[in-house]
Amino acid sequence: MVRNPPIQPKFRANIRGYSAETARYWVGTSTRWGAFAGVAALFLFSQVPLMKQSLLQKTPLLGWYWKVEEIKK
């Protein structure tokens, strides 16, 4: 009678050594860091006129905050 060994290897599907669980963890972490870096860059460059005109003033909900009314003479 042949017995199965008590400890058998567990096979997991992976791509280049990264399993689905590992990829899920790193995608979530990368998304959070990327969002933080994007928001920080927007606040750091919010005083640059080109950034104000091309991006910040065209933001749907907060564009009014960066709009500058021209003084008419």
C-alpha positions as semicolon CSV with decimal commas, in nm:
position;residue;x (nm);y (nm);z (nm)
1;M;0,000;0,000;0,000
2;V;0,133;0,342;-0,104
3;R;0,068;0,633;0,127
4;N;0,064;0,998;0,033
5;P;0,324;1,201;0,218
6;P;0,176;1,421;0,494
7;I;0,328;1,736;0,347
8;Q;0,264;1,798;-0,020
9;P;0,375;2,096;-0,227
10;K;0,111;2,357;-0,300
11;F;0,110;2,479;-0,654
12;R;0,005;2,837;-0,720
13;A;-0,035;3,011;-1,052
14;N;0,207;3,299;-1,089
15;I;0,365;3,527;-1,344
16;R;0,738;3,575;-1,298
17;G;0,707;3,471;-0,936
18;Y;0,424;3,708;-0,844
19;S;0,101;3,547;-0,732
20;A;-0,242;3,709;-0,748
21;E;-0,230;3,794;-0,377
22;T;0,107;3,967;-0,412
23;A;-0,008;4,161;-0,718
24;R;-0,327;4,271;-0,540
25;Y;-0,126;4,401;-0,245
26;W;0,123;4,594;-0,458
27;V;-0,141;4,742;-0,690
28;G;-0,332;4,880;-0,391
29;T;-0,019;5,024;-0,234
30;S;0,103;5,173;-0,562
31;T;-0,237;5,332;-0,624
32;R;-0,235;5,504;-0,285
33;W;0,121;5,634;-0,324
34;G;0,048;5,754;-0,678
35;A;-0,265;5,940;-0,570
36;F;-0,077;6,105;-0,285
37;A;0,208;6,207;-0,517
38;G;-0,039;6,350;-0,771
39;V;-0,224;6,558;-0,512
40;A;0,105;6,681;-0,363
41;A;0,231;6,782;-0,708
42;L;-0,091;6,972;-0,779
43;F;-0,059;7,168;-0,456
44;L;0,311;7,238;-0,510
45;F;0,259;7,360;-0,867
46;S;-0,073;7,537;-0,806
47;Q;0,096;7,878;-0,814
48;V;0,248;7,826;-1,160
49;P;0,035;8,028;-1,409
50;L;0,046;7,762;-1,682
51;M;-0,079;7,498;-1,437
52;K;-0,359;7,729;-1,320
53;Q;-0,484;7,809;-1,669
54;S;-0,448;7,470;-1,834
55;L;-0,554;7,234;-1,557
56;L;-0,678;7,380;-1,230
57;Q;-0,928;7,634;-1,368
58;K;-1,088;7,361;-1,582
59;T;-1,152;7,129;-1,287
60;P;-1,531;7,076;-1,271
61;L;-1,600;7,123;-0,898
62;L;-1,308;7,333;-0,774
63;G;-1,219;7,542;-1,079
64;W;-1,377;7,855;-0,932
65;Y;-1,111;7,863;-0,660
66;W;-0,827;7,923;-0,908
67;K;-1,006;8,158;-1,146
68;V;-0,866;8,509;-1,149
69;E;-1,094;8,788;-1,255
70;E;-0,926;9,040;-1,479
71;I;-0,937;9,404;-1,376
72;K;-1,102;9,607;-1,651
73;K;-0,983;9,963;-1,698
